[in-house]
XYZ file of C-alpha atoms in Angstrom:
763
model
C -11.913 1.666 0.512
C -14.765 0.039 -1.332
C -18.539 0.493 -1.356
C -20.995 -1.711 0.571
C -22.542 -4.537 -1.400
C -25.883 -6.270 -0.755
C -24.324 -9.729 -0.966
C -21.720 -8.796 1.610
C -24.319 -7.233 3.880
C -26.142 -10.557 3.961
C -22.954 -12.378 4.919
C -22.151 -9.795 7.605
C -25.569 -10.095 9.216
C -25.486 -13.892 9.180
C -21.994 -14.102 10.640
C -22.836 -11.494 13.264
C -25.885 -13.445 14.446
C -23.804 -16.622 14.648
C -21.092 -14.863 16.616
C -23.624 -13.426 19.050
C -25.080 -16.876 19.605
C -21.666 -18.368 20.332
C -20.679 -15.561 22.685
C -17.661 -13.266 22.786
C -15.029 -15.753 23.934
C -12.034 -14.014 25.606
C -8.455 -15.129 25.000
C -5.585 -13.998 27.241
C -2.353 -12.902 25.569
C 0.047 -11.788 28.265
C -1.711 -8.957 30.076
C -3.983 -8.385 27.084
C -7.290 -9.969 26.104
C -8.894 -10.289 22.695
C -12.184 -11.925 21.724
C -12.876 -14.832 19.392
C -16.303 -13.461 18.500
C -17.816 -9.988 18.237
C -20.002 -8.687 21.008
C -23.755 -8.572 20.562
C -24.707 -6.007 17.961
C -21.294 -5.917 16.272
C -20.968 -7.514 12.833
C -18.202 -10.017 12.148
C -15.785 -9.636 9.261
C -17.077 -10.943 5.928
C -16.900 -14.573 4.946
C -14.723 -15.450 1.956
C -16.693 -18.115 0.071
C -14.799 -17.657 -3.187
C -11.977 -20.042 -2.277
C -11.248 -23.559 -3.423
C -8.457 -26.109 -3.307
C -5.380 -25.130 -1.315
C -6.852 -21.726 -0.477
C -9.398 -23.328 1.845
C -6.582 -24.223 4.239
C -5.069 -20.752 4.258
C -6.061 -17.413 5.760
C -7.977 -15.385 3.205
C -5.736 -13.010 1.201
C -7.725 -9.819 1.603
C -6.452 -6.434 0.381
C -4.931 -7.783 -2.812
C -5.490 -6.964 -6.478
C -7.466 -10.192 -6.843
C -9.398 -10.169 -3.534
C -12.737 -9.485 -5.237
C -12.708 -13.152 -6.267
C -13.093 -14.210 -2.635
C -16.085 -12.120 -1.678
C -18.344 -11.504 -4.639
C -20.289 -14.206 -6.533
C -20.069 -11.867 -9.548
C -16.422 -10.811 -9.308
C -15.314 -7.382 -10.372
C -12.682 -6.770 -13.020
C -9.150 -7.770 -11.997
C -6.485 -5.311 -13.100
C -3.674 -7.758 -13.652
C -1.424 -5.313 -15.591
C -1.072 -5.111 -18.482
C -4.208 -7.258 -18.860
C -7.622 -6.928 -17.341
C -9.722 -10.039 -16.784
C -13.230 -10.657 -15.536
C -15.053 -13.905 -14.921
C -18.652 -13.989 -16.144
C -21.160 -16.780 -16.847
C -20.035 -16.571 -20.486
C -16.415 -17.356 -19.575
C -13.178 -15.491 -19.010
C -13.119 -11.969 -20.402
C -9.678 -10.624 -21.286
C -8.771 -7.156 -22.528
C -5.854 -4.821 -23.058
C -6.896 -1.462 -21.550
C -5.956 1.824 -23.142
C -5.917 5.362 -21.832
C -9.102 7.362 -21.400
C -8.987 10.995 -20.255
C -12.090 11.651 -18.148
C -13.093 15.245 -17.262
C -14.466 15.841 -13.763
C -16.607 18.436 -12.044
C -13.413 19.542 -10.279
C -12.308 21.072 -13.614
C -9.503 18.565 -13.960
C -9.232 15.095 -15.461
C -8.779 11.545 -14.255
C -6.787 8.977 -16.192
C -8.619 5.680 -16.658
C -7.543 2.389 -18.225
C -10.904 0.586 -18.123
C -11.884 -2.950 -19.042
C -13.343 -2.396 -22.536
C -14.202 -4.594 -25.529
C -12.885 -7.854 -24.088
C -12.385 -11.097 -25.907
C -14.136 -14.016 -24.189
C -12.836 -17.569 -23.806
C -14.973 -20.487 -22.698
C -15.164 -24.262 -23.070
C -17.285 -25.551 -25.933
C -18.447 -28.744 -24.225
C -19.514 -27.348 -20.842
C -20.409 -24.098 -19.135
C -17.847 -22.604 -16.781
C -18.876 -22.589 -13.145
C -18.695 -19.827 -10.526
C -15.196 -18.409 -10.142
C -13.078 -19.225 -7.103
C -9.507 -18.515 -6.111
C -7.816 -21.897 -6.338
C -4.206 -20.814 -5.800
C -2.248 -17.646 -5.094
C 1.480 -17.055 -5.095
C 3.279 -13.764 -4.663
C 2.051 -12.170 -7.897
C 0.084 -14.862 -9.759
C -3.301 -16.505 -9.182
C -5.225 -19.509 -10.460
C -8.907 -18.790 -11.104
C -11.043 -21.929 -11.121
C -14.340 -21.967 -13.037
C -15.587 -25.502 -12.639
C -18.607 -27.697 -12.004
C -17.788 -31.183 -10.747
C -15.472 -32.970 -13.177
C -15.777 -30.174 -15.742
C -13.059 -27.697 -14.930
C -11.594 -24.582 -16.513
C -8.647 -22.851 -14.810
C -6.951 -19.597 -15.771
C -3.560 -18.476 -14.489
C -2.792 -14.746 -14.630
C 0.138 -12.835 -13.178
C 1.201 -9.238 -12.706
C 3.295 -8.125 -15.656
C 2.514 -11.177 -17.771
C 0.927 -10.698 -21.202
C -0.672 -14.161 -20.963
C -3.711 -15.793 -19.474
C -2.858 -19.503 -19.373
C -5.896 -21.758 -19.631
C -6.581 -25.399 -18.877
C -9.841 -27.249 -19.515
C -10.746 -30.768 -18.470
C -12.278 -31.774 -21.811
C -13.339 -30.571 -25.224
C -12.501 -27.522 -27.294
C -12.176 -23.801 -26.583
C -14.420 -21.056 -27.916
C -13.253 -17.483 -28.581
C -15.800 -14.681 -28.917
C -14.723 -11.240 -30.147
C -16.226 -7.774 -29.591
C -16.185 -7.114 -33.343
C -15.088 -8.676 -36.594
C -11.346 -9.301 -36.562
C -8.531 -9.436 -39.047
C -6.361 -12.538 -38.885
C -2.626 -11.897 -39.087
C -0.412 -14.244 -41.053
C 1.692 -16.446 -38.758
C 3.747 -19.397 -40.000
C 3.285 -21.391 -36.790
C -0.021 -23.269 -37.164
C -0.487 -23.371 -33.404
C -0.927 -19.591 -33.311
C -4.082 -17.609 -34.000
C -3.224 -13.871 -34.161
C -6.026 -11.320 -34.554
C -6.507 -7.563 -34.778
C -9.806 -6.417 -33.309
C -10.942 -2.858 -32.524
C -7.406 -1.523 -32.636
C -5.937 -4.188 -30.311
C -3.914 -7.272 -31.155
C -4.249 -10.662 -29.471
C -2.731 -14.083 -30.036
C -3.786 -17.557 -28.943
C -1.158 -20.270 -28.633
C -2.601 -23.763 -28.787
C -0.966 -27.187 -28.471
C 0.535 -29.006 -31.423
C -2.326 -30.328 -33.523
C -4.770 -27.555 -32.659
C -7.142 -26.598 -35.469
C -8.537 -23.066 -35.579
C -12.027 -22.750 -37.086
C -13.691 -19.428 -37.923
C -17.338 -19.991 -36.988
C -18.285 -16.388 -37.772
C -16.523 -13.011 -38.075
C -16.722 -12.718 -34.272
C -16.294 -16.346 -33.167
C -13.550 -18.942 -33.411
C -13.219 -22.479 -32.134
C -9.889 -23.966 -31.103
C -10.197 -27.721 -31.637
C -7.789 -29.176 -29.115
C -6.164 -32.604 -29.519
C -7.171 -35.257 -26.999
C -5.096 -35.004 -23.820
C -3.967 -31.438 -24.637
C -6.595 -29.309 -22.959
C -4.583 -26.119 -22.706
C -3.771 -22.906 -24.501
C -2.349 -19.474 -23.714
C -3.950 -16.231 -24.839
C -1.978 -13.004 -24.894
C -2.483 -9.347 -25.561
C 0.250 -7.995 -27.796
C 2.142 -4.739 -27.228
C 2.341 -4.377 -31.026
C 1.599 -6.490 -34.095
C 5.147 -6.905 -35.368
C 6.068 -10.454 -36.479
C 9.079 -10.518 -34.160
C 6.830 -9.665 -31.196
C 4.456 -12.520 -32.020
C 7.462 -14.829 -32.352
C 8.781 -13.688 -28.964
C 5.472 -14.413 -27.254
C 5.168 -17.761 -29.053
C 8.569 -18.877 -27.719
C 7.488 -18.331 -24.113
C 3.758 -19.101 -24.331
C 4.161 -22.750 -23.336
C 5.958 -22.022 -20.059
C 2.895 -21.948 -17.791
C 3.444 -20.165 -14.477
C 3.235 -22.467 -11.473
C 4.680 -20.301 -8.702
C 5.951 -16.775 -8.160
C 8.075 -15.640 -5.264
C 9.672 -12.463 -3.981
C 12.674 -12.646 -1.647
C 14.303 -9.671 0.043
C 17.567 -9.039 1.821
C 18.538 -5.945 3.753
C 22.206 -5.122 3.254
C 22.700 -2.988 6.350
C 26.310 -2.111 5.530
C 25.243 -0.581 2.203
C 21.826 0.628 3.465
C 19.958 -0.964 0.587
C 17.393 -3.666 -0.097
C 18.040 -6.401 -2.641
C 14.794 -7.910 -3.934
C 14.696 -11.011 -6.124
C 11.643 -11.942 -8.190
C 11.490 -15.585 -9.304
C 8.915 -17.459 -11.374
C 8.800 -21.232 -11.776
C 6.979 -22.767 -14.723
C 5.634 -25.991 -16.192
C 6.533 -26.485 -19.846
C 3.456 -27.710 -21.671
C 5.301 -28.689 -24.860
C 8.496 -27.991 -26.772
C 11.764 -26.586 -25.419
C 11.966 -24.876 -22.036
C 12.305 -21.236 -23.042
C 11.242 -20.002 -19.625
C 8.650 -17.343 -18.797
C 8.206 -13.841 -20.150
C 7.985 -11.347 -17.288
C 6.726 -7.783 -17.460
C 8.606 -5.239 -15.346
C 6.950 -2.120 -13.954
C 8.774 1.243 -14.019
C 9.889 0.953 -10.396
C 11.525 -2.369 -11.349
C 13.229 -1.462 -14.631
C 14.059 2.211 -14.098
C 17.728 2.777 -13.284
C 18.219 -1.002 -12.927
C 21.572 -1.929 -14.457
C 20.895 -5.654 -14.031
C 18.206 -5.598 -16.759
C 19.653 -2.888 -18.993
C 19.837 -4.058 -22.595
C 17.685 -7.108 -21.880
C 14.210 -5.595 -22.087
C 11.910 -6.178 -25.023
C 8.623 -4.650 -26.200
C 6.588 -2.515 -23.814
C 2.899 -2.132 -22.950
C 1.344 1.246 -22.238
C -0.477 0.893 -18.912
C -1.907 2.939 -16.072
C 1.449 2.355 -14.306
C 3.496 3.581 -17.254
C 5.420 1.231 -19.522
C 5.523 -2.423 -18.541
C 8.534 -3.824 -20.372
C 8.997 -7.498 -21.206
C 11.958 -9.537 -19.981
C 12.664 -13.098 -21.121
C 13.875 -14.520 -17.802
C 12.664 -16.541 -14.841
C 14.282 -14.171 -12.353
C 15.418 -10.594 -11.911
C 16.671 -8.421 -9.056
C 16.125 -4.839 -7.971
C 18.261 -2.725 -5.638
C 16.434 -0.095 -3.597
C 18.006 2.571 -1.444
C 17.033 2.604 2.239
C 17.280 6.179 3.522
C 16.927 5.525 7.264
C 15.279 7.490 10.050
C 15.562 7.952 13.816
C 12.627 7.741 16.254
C 12.878 11.418 17.193
C 15.077 14.448 16.638
C 17.276 16.172 19.241
C 16.222 19.185 21.238
C 16.487 22.726 19.918
C 18.091 24.796 22.657
C 19.168 28.018 20.924
C 18.180 30.127 17.960
C 15.040 31.917 16.768
C 11.654 31.061 18.264
C 12.973 28.670 20.914
C 11.064 30.660 23.527
C 7.932 30.227 21.432
C 8.514 26.469 21.399
C 8.901 26.398 25.200
C 5.696 28.393 25.624
C 3.760 26.233 23.145
C 5.000 23.059 24.813
C 3.599 24.225 28.154
C 0.234 24.903 26.523
C 0.119 21.522 24.800
C 1.087 19.703 27.987
C -1.693 21.438 29.919
C -4.132 20.206 27.259
C -2.624 16.738 27.055
C -5.885 14.931 27.752
C -7.318 16.446 24.585
C -4.638 14.771 22.476
C -6.447 11.420 22.339
C -10.220 11.119 21.766
C -12.400 9.722 24.525
C -12.145 6.017 25.313
C -15.788 5.290 24.686
C -18.465 7.753 23.688
C -21.463 6.785 21.593
C -21.714 10.296 20.230
C -18.041 10.610 19.268
C -17.211 8.940 15.966
C -13.512 9.369 16.695
C -13.524 6.548 19.229
C -12.534 4.077 16.495
C -9.073 2.505 16.397
C -7.983 4.852 13.600
C -8.597 8.071 15.518
C -7.366 6.532 18.755
C -4.172 5.522 16.964
C -3.655 8.992 15.549
C -4.115 10.383 19.043
C -1.599 7.918 20.461
C 0.976 8.968 17.885
C 0.185 12.627 18.494
C 0.868 12.162 22.201
C 4.057 10.108 21.784
C 5.508 12.588 19.280
C 4.800 15.393 21.742
C 6.408 13.292 24.487
C 9.590 13.080 22.411
C 9.643 16.872 22.018
C 9.152 17.341 25.762
C 11.916 14.831 26.482
C 14.417 16.408 24.111
C 13.583 19.888 25.362
C 14.352 18.734 28.904
C 10.848 18.376 30.356
C 11.014 14.784 31.594
C 8.011 15.199 33.880
C 5.914 16.304 30.903
C 7.197 13.350 28.890
C 6.246 10.924 31.629
C 2.744 12.365 31.914
C 2.209 11.911 28.193
C 3.583 8.370 28.142
C 1.386 7.470 31.104
C -1.618 8.740 29.154
C -0.634 6.638 26.136
C -0.013 3.510 28.224
C -3.359 3.886 29.926
C -5.222 4.175 26.629
C -3.428 1.276 24.920
C -3.877 -0.951 27.954
C -7.579 -0.078 28.142
C -8.111 -1.287 24.573
C -5.748 -4.247 24.856
C -7.318 -5.431 28.118
C -10.737 -5.997 26.539
C -12.401 -4.047 29.353
C -14.278 -1.666 27.097
C -17.951 -2.176 26.426
C -17.536 -1.026 22.802
C -13.784 -0.691 22.192
C -12.022 -4.043 21.778
C -10.071 -6.357 19.492
C -11.516 -9.481 17.893
C -9.601 -12.265 16.146
C -11.638 -13.930 13.400
C -10.492 -17.483 12.622
C -12.625 -17.836 9.504
C -10.890 -14.999 7.696
C -7.610 -14.939 9.606
C -7.606 -11.369 10.887
C -7.653 -9.048 13.864
C -10.352 -6.379 13.733
C -11.347 -3.605 16.112
C -14.631 -2.144 17.258
C -16.317 0.246 16.863
C -15.990 -0.229 13.110
C -15.111 2.782 11.004
C -14.014 3.204 7.396
C -15.381 -0.347 6.911
C -12.264 -1.744 8.610
C -14.365 -4.716 9.781
C -17.168 -4.782 7.243
C -14.848 -4.606 4.232
C -11.435 -5.246 5.855
C -10.210 -1.795 4.818
C -7.132 0.113 5.969
C -5.681 -2.245 8.580
C -2.115 -1.100 7.884
C -3.183 2.527 8.277
C -4.908 1.892 11.591
C -2.467 -0.529 13.206
C 0.590 1.376 12.026
C -0.267 4.143 14.473
C -0.705 1.703 17.351
C 2.511 -0.193 16.639
C 4.448 3.067 16.408
C 3.026 4.313 19.722
C 3.835 0.985 21.415
C 7.398 1.196 20.109
C 7.768 4.693 21.541
C 6.764 3.383 24.961
C 9.118 0.424 24.613
C 12.052 2.732 23.830
C 11.746 4.064 27.387
C 10.237 1.000 29.088
C 11.365 -2.264 27.437
C 9.679 -4.371 30.126
C 6.284 -3.022 29.049
C 6.849 -4.581 25.627
C 7.575 -8.090 26.928
C 5.400 -10.772 25.343
C 3.944 -11.753 28.709
C 2.794 -8.161 29.238
C 1.613 -6.027 26.296
C 4.080 -6.944 23.559
C 2.207 -10.078 22.539
C -0.803 -8.008 21.504
C 1.396 -5.640 19.507
C 2.900 -8.668 17.763
C -0.635 -9.785 16.873
C -1.296 -6.457 15.145
C 2.029 -6.777 13.335
C 1.050 -10.268 12.172
C -2.270 -8.999 10.834
C -0.661 -6.549 8.412
C 2.792 -8.080 7.833
C 3.068 -11.846 8.215
C 6.140 -12.907 6.219
C 5.383 -16.644 6.065
C 3.302 -18.018 3.217
C 0.446 -20.469 3.520
C -0.438 -19.905 7.157
C -3.947 -20.492 8.440
C -3.924 -17.691 11.015
C -2.823 -14.735 8.846
C -2.169 -14.274 5.119
C 1.204 -13.404 3.606
C 1.711 -9.604 3.676
C -1.994 -8.808 3.876
C -1.870 -5.249 2.576
C 1.265 -5.316 0.444
C 1.494 -6.162 -3.257
C 5.085 -7.411 -3.727
C 5.097 -6.963 -7.493
C 3.433 -3.562 -7.756
C 5.615 -2.497 -4.838
C 2.914 -0.753 -2.788
C -0.011 -1.480 -0.495
C -3.715 -1.795 -1.159
C -6.257 -0.326 1.264
C -9.535 -1.966 0.244
C -9.983 -5.386 1.780
C -12.547 -6.929 -0.542
C -11.694 -5.105 -3.762
C -15.121 -3.831 -4.786
C -15.454 -1.373 -7.637
C -15.120 -1.244 -11.404
C -11.678 0.367 -11.156
C -10.155 -2.362 -9.001
C -8.471 -2.068 -5.639
C -7.132 1.247 -4.411
C -4.928 3.089 -1.981
C -5.267 6.707 -1.043
C -2.895 7.639 1.810
C 0.447 6.216 0.716
C 2.139 8.096 3.557
C 0.122 6.238 6.183
C 1.330 2.996 4.617
C 4.927 4.199 5.009
C 4.091 5.089 8.614
C 3.091 1.455 9.218
C 6.348 0.069 7.824
C 8.415 2.585 9.808
C 6.524 1.388 12.881
C 7.536 -2.210 12.119
C 11.194 -1.207 11.890
C 11.095 0.648 15.196
C 9.165 -2.116 16.997
C 11.568 -4.721 15.629
C 14.616 -2.742 16.729
C 13.347 -2.205 20.254
C 12.328 -5.878 20.631
C 15.435 -7.306 18.936
C 13.538 -9.028 16.112
C 16.027 -9.033 13.221
C 13.778 -10.759 10.648
C 10.926 -8.307 11.329
C 13.359 -5.417 11.036
C 14.495 -6.643 7.621
C 10.877 -7.093 6.534
C 10.039 -3.588 7.719
C 12.988 -2.122 5.831
C 11.938 -3.989 2.662
C 8.352 -2.722 2.917
C 9.408 0.830 3.815
C 11.984 1.212 1.036
C 9.863 -0.500 -1.612
C 6.693 1.453 -0.855
C 8.646 4.720 -1.033
C 10.097 3.728 -4.405
C 6.599 2.942 -5.729
C 5.266 6.246 -4.378
C 7.992 8.133 -6.214
C 6.692 6.667 -9.495
C 2.946 6.125 -9.141
C 1.834 8.862 -6.731
C 4.452 11.592 -7.353
C 5.758 10.731 -10.858
C 9.200 11.997 -9.840
C 10.865 10.362 -12.850
C 8.267 11.467 -15.414
C 7.460 7.919 -16.537
C 3.797 7.535 -15.537
C 1.529 10.590 -15.903
C 0.473 11.522 -19.464
C 0.492 15.152 -20.650
C -3.302 15.413 -20.276
C -2.970 14.992 -16.493
C -2.082 18.454 -15.166
C -1.543 17.697 -11.469
C 1.973 16.995 -10.237
C 0.756 14.113 -8.045
C -2.177 11.799 -7.614
C -4.005 11.304 -4.361
C -5.916 8.101 -5.198
C -4.362 5.162 -7.012
C -6.616 2.387 -8.332
C -5.998 -0.747 -10.324
C -7.444 0.960 -13.383
C -7.192 4.706 -12.814
C -5.738 7.525 -10.799
C -7.615 10.554 -9.531
C -7.010 13.821 -7.701
C -9.648 13.557 -4.999
C -10.347 11.947 -1.615
C -13.037 9.636 -0.328
C -14.600 12.378 1.803
C -13.919 15.776 0.193
C -12.669 17.486 -2.943
C -11.119 20.323 -0.944
C -7.575 20.760 -2.352
C -5.583 21.036 0.871
C -6.853 17.675 2.064
C -6.361 16.142 -1.393
C -2.706 17.172 -1.390
C -2.157 16.480 2.307
C -3.504 12.934 2.478
C -0.306 11.586 0.918
C 1.903 13.550 3.317
C 0.453 12.887 6.765
C 1.517 11.979 9.368
C 4.777 13.902 9.067
C 7.216 12.558 11.636
C 10.897 11.637 11.703
C 10.388 8.748 9.241
C 8.975 11.221 6.674
C 12.313 12.568 5.462
C 11.781 10.553 2.254
C 9.342 13.300 1.237
C 12.349 15.595 0.914
C 14.183 13.541 -1.702
C 13.323 16.119 -4.385
C 13.093 19.685 -2.991
C 12.046 20.970 -6.400
C 9.054 18.657 -6.400
C 7.998 19.961 -2.966
C 7.853 23.486 -4.338
C 5.993 22.369 -7.476
C 3.510 20.430 -5.370
C 2.811 23.403 -3.116
C 2.493 25.705 -6.123
C -0.008 23.240 -7.577
C -1.897 23.300 -4.281
C -2.194 27.080 -4.529
C -3.543 26.834 -8.080
C -5.979 24.053 -7.107
C -7.233 26.147 -4.168
C -7.918 29.083 -6.462
C -9.919 26.838 -8.805
C -11.840 25.453 -5.821
C -12.737 28.994 -4.741
C -13.867 29.870 -8.260
C -16.185 26.862 -8.355
C -17.945 28.180 -5.273
C -19.302 24.774 -4.246
C -18.640 24.334 -0.539
C -20.036 21.876 2.039
C -22.451 23.189 4.692
C -19.609 23.353 7.224
C -16.514 24.195 5.181
C -13.099 23.390 6.657
C -10.837 26.184 7.909
C -9.081 28.042 5.112
C -5.728 26.947 6.586
C -6.721 23.347 7.308
C -3.672 21.150 7.977
C -1.325 24.136 7.877
C 1.104 22.147 10.061
C 1.356 19.420 7.400
C 2.230 21.872 4.641
C 4.613 23.906 6.778
C 6.501 20.754 7.793
C 6.505 19.557 4.187
C 7.923 22.887 2.949
C 10.561 22.770 5.696
C 12.077 19.694 4.041
C 13.042 22.013 1.169
C 13.177 25.476 2.785
C 12.957 25.627 6.617
C 13.120 29.422 6.789
C 10.193 29.816 4.388
C 8.220 27.276 6.415
C 8.834 29.169 9.660
C 7.878 32.437 7.994
C 4.428 31.109 7.061
C 3.800 29.263 10.340
C 0.900 30.483 12.465
C 1.023 28.976 15.931
C -2.690 29.652 16.333
C -3.627 28.130 12.976
C -5.197 24.800 12.092
C -3.424 21.577 13.124
C -4.175 18.088 11.790
C -5.535 15.643 14.369
C -2.407 13.474 14.287
C -0.118 16.362 15.173
C 0.489 19.083 17.764
C 1.700 22.651 17.454
C 4.769 21.876 19.535
C 5.821 18.982 17.333
C 5.265 21.005 14.164
C 7.340 23.934 15.439
C 10.062 21.631 16.762
C 10.224 19.953 13.332
C 10.725 23.263 11.533
C 13.233 24.616 14.055
C 15.185 21.351 13.867
C 15.471 21.519 10.091
C 16.354 25.211 10.285
C 19.229 24.256 12.572
C 20.363 20.949 11.005
C 19.537 21.576 7.349
C 17.494 19.502 4.928
C 17.873 15.709 4.478
C 21.097 14.581 2.806
C 20.454 11.311 0.994
C 23.954 11.078 -0.441
C 25.244 9.658 2.858
C 24.383 6.180 4.097
C 25.009 4.385 7.372
C 25.390 0.773 8.474
C 22.477 0.873 10.927
C 18.738 1.091 10.215
C 18.111 4.042 12.548
C 20.053 7.007 11.172
C 19.561 10.355 9.444
C 21.882 12.907 7.877
C 21.117 16.586 7.262
C 23.033 19.289 5.424
C 22.905 23.065 5.750
C 23.337 25.499 2.895
C 26.839 26.255 4.192
C 27.779 22.575 3.811
C 27.802 21.656 7.510
C 26.262 18.243 8.170
C 24.408 16.827 11.144
C 24.607 13.089 11.747
C 22.042 11.247 13.873
C 21.972 7.589 14.912
C 19.803 5.723 17.394
C 20.764 2.531 19.211
C 17.801 0.478 20.428
C 20.027 -2.376 21.619
C 21.610 -3.171 24.962
C 25.254 -2.678 23.996
C 27.071 0.328 22.597
C 27.537 0.425 18.813
C 29.867 2.237 16.446
C 27.909 3.577 13.481
C 29.837 4.140 10.265
C 28.599 6.583 7.649
C 29.496 6.235 3.979
C 31.444 9.526 3.950
C 33.795 8.285 6.684
C 32.021 9.773 9.685
C 31.596 7.527 12.745
C 29.353 7.868 15.789
C 29.576 5.985 19.066
C 26.018 5.378 20.284
C 25.229 4.232 23.789
C 22.410 1.725 24.406
C 18.920 3.185 24.236
C 20.072 6.599 23.114
C 20.265 9.053 20.232
C 23.712 10.316 19.205
C 24.321 13.515 17.293
C 27.318 15.129 15.689
């Protein structure tokens, strides 16, 4: 999430008044209705004036690392990695961030890599104009800074050490933050400098003449017809490193593309990253790509091929001289729900709790419309829908079909109320100018700043899929399925260049994770807090795709799910020890930014919520959290220590949360490593997070106590599967078949399961 901005407020008010004047035009989509304008009093999404060229014909790419360019006339810093860049009236600032350890009032530290002491590049013969986004491919952008015929364009890309510049006429000026030392380089095209402990190099065209105007200013006199140069930050100042960057500096990036393929037989995702270039002069040596830890770690295809490395907020970014590379990511699978627990300890307690929860079923979802209830927004409604459908699955598997049907009827009624457009305050609006679906009432700036769409809609898509598992006709496009597809398109359109929705709105294909802030405000860049809610969204896509028979959406969902989990393992949980420095004492981070990570939340510094925000909602897709049982125990031990520090500080809000807040989340999390310990600490009368129920939490723990913890050594040739293993070695195999014909599921250890249509099989 970002912070409100005066400029944006002006745009919101203007667009809202225009929308009110036009009227809230309804559009039918099957049985559903959405509006083409907000209702009176509701603000429209922001305009995106910072677009030019081809981007004017495309839906605005919100929620990306570069989205600040679209919305702010004075764009924030872009954390390109390893570079930072910022466009100012003086020109393009470029810097190589380094680590800063920042103490906090929480008695811990944050790790920052801020934009400091930049070098500045600008044309000599004209002033650069306001910055606009002129082009965007999968991990590179063109930033235009022009006025009429006078144009300056900079191309920057994730992982690349270069900013590649073009100017329409004249020479290029370089301003430095301090006096620099020039390094000796035989190639006359290259200007290499050391300044304030950092090394940079500029690579001009043949015939360039470098003039030192002052200790802090240089002019690159460019030959006529050769208005280009590349500027790079250097990972070190060794001559061989400068030579490496010089060989690839003239391959200017024109396009970047990520392609994925789900190999269902091997239960893995193959992702190919490709960059195409334009050679400005000399031989075609191809581009120099920078790989993040989640791309180079344990990747045999690049072993022995990696060059120098940059220290970054994401760990080491290592250089690869290639136009393409591939990663292989394990897909661990999940099933929509777990079987019933019919015998064993505390089954009677589960039956009793289920009766209580069913009696209170109307409390599971907040009120439809209530001006005094802030939980009427789509986020809280979605959490309630998931809460009810998860409870319905427990009731179903425990044999209470009447209870299941009551819960599903409640969920259908609520979804249909919102989808129908009947509500006076609760409705969906499609905005053509931005290319997005938004919901009202606005909360968490989901409209005002385009925040968190994947978090919000993930819950709705998952709930719709749960209905469709039992009632496929409900999900038909001419009934309610078309509206679900519209929400899917908002967060996960796979086609590039469309006018109605952007390519993968929330997902950053190169960093491998999602971004939550829509407009990218803030000096630390874009951010994402609840990585687990992002995974929830991609699991929802998989389930919706399976139940509707959409193979391409299923493969997309698997790619997003597996890739996000891999990024979480590195950048949120540091499972491989490649990212967090020794000064950072927490075992995980709760908030990831372009330029920092922090152990906090947007609304509280209470430790249980800080730790829990990257766990919830815990449902059957959450088995990935159990990939490292040792980490679970370290994380919970860290939570205990953090809670003690919080108590010692003695600074509490006026209405402090319960001491056991979200106890269901932590009990379920512990159960992935030690089910008996989780059951021992469970208090059926204790606090429960608003996306969960006591019955579902107890069923989760009893299931793991019976089946064992997740076994990731076994794979299957279907997307909906799970395997568990007890301490005595006995395994439980689960597979779900959402299709209309029986399937034979083969597991990698030789086990097979015959699964009837629309059913869960267990052995």
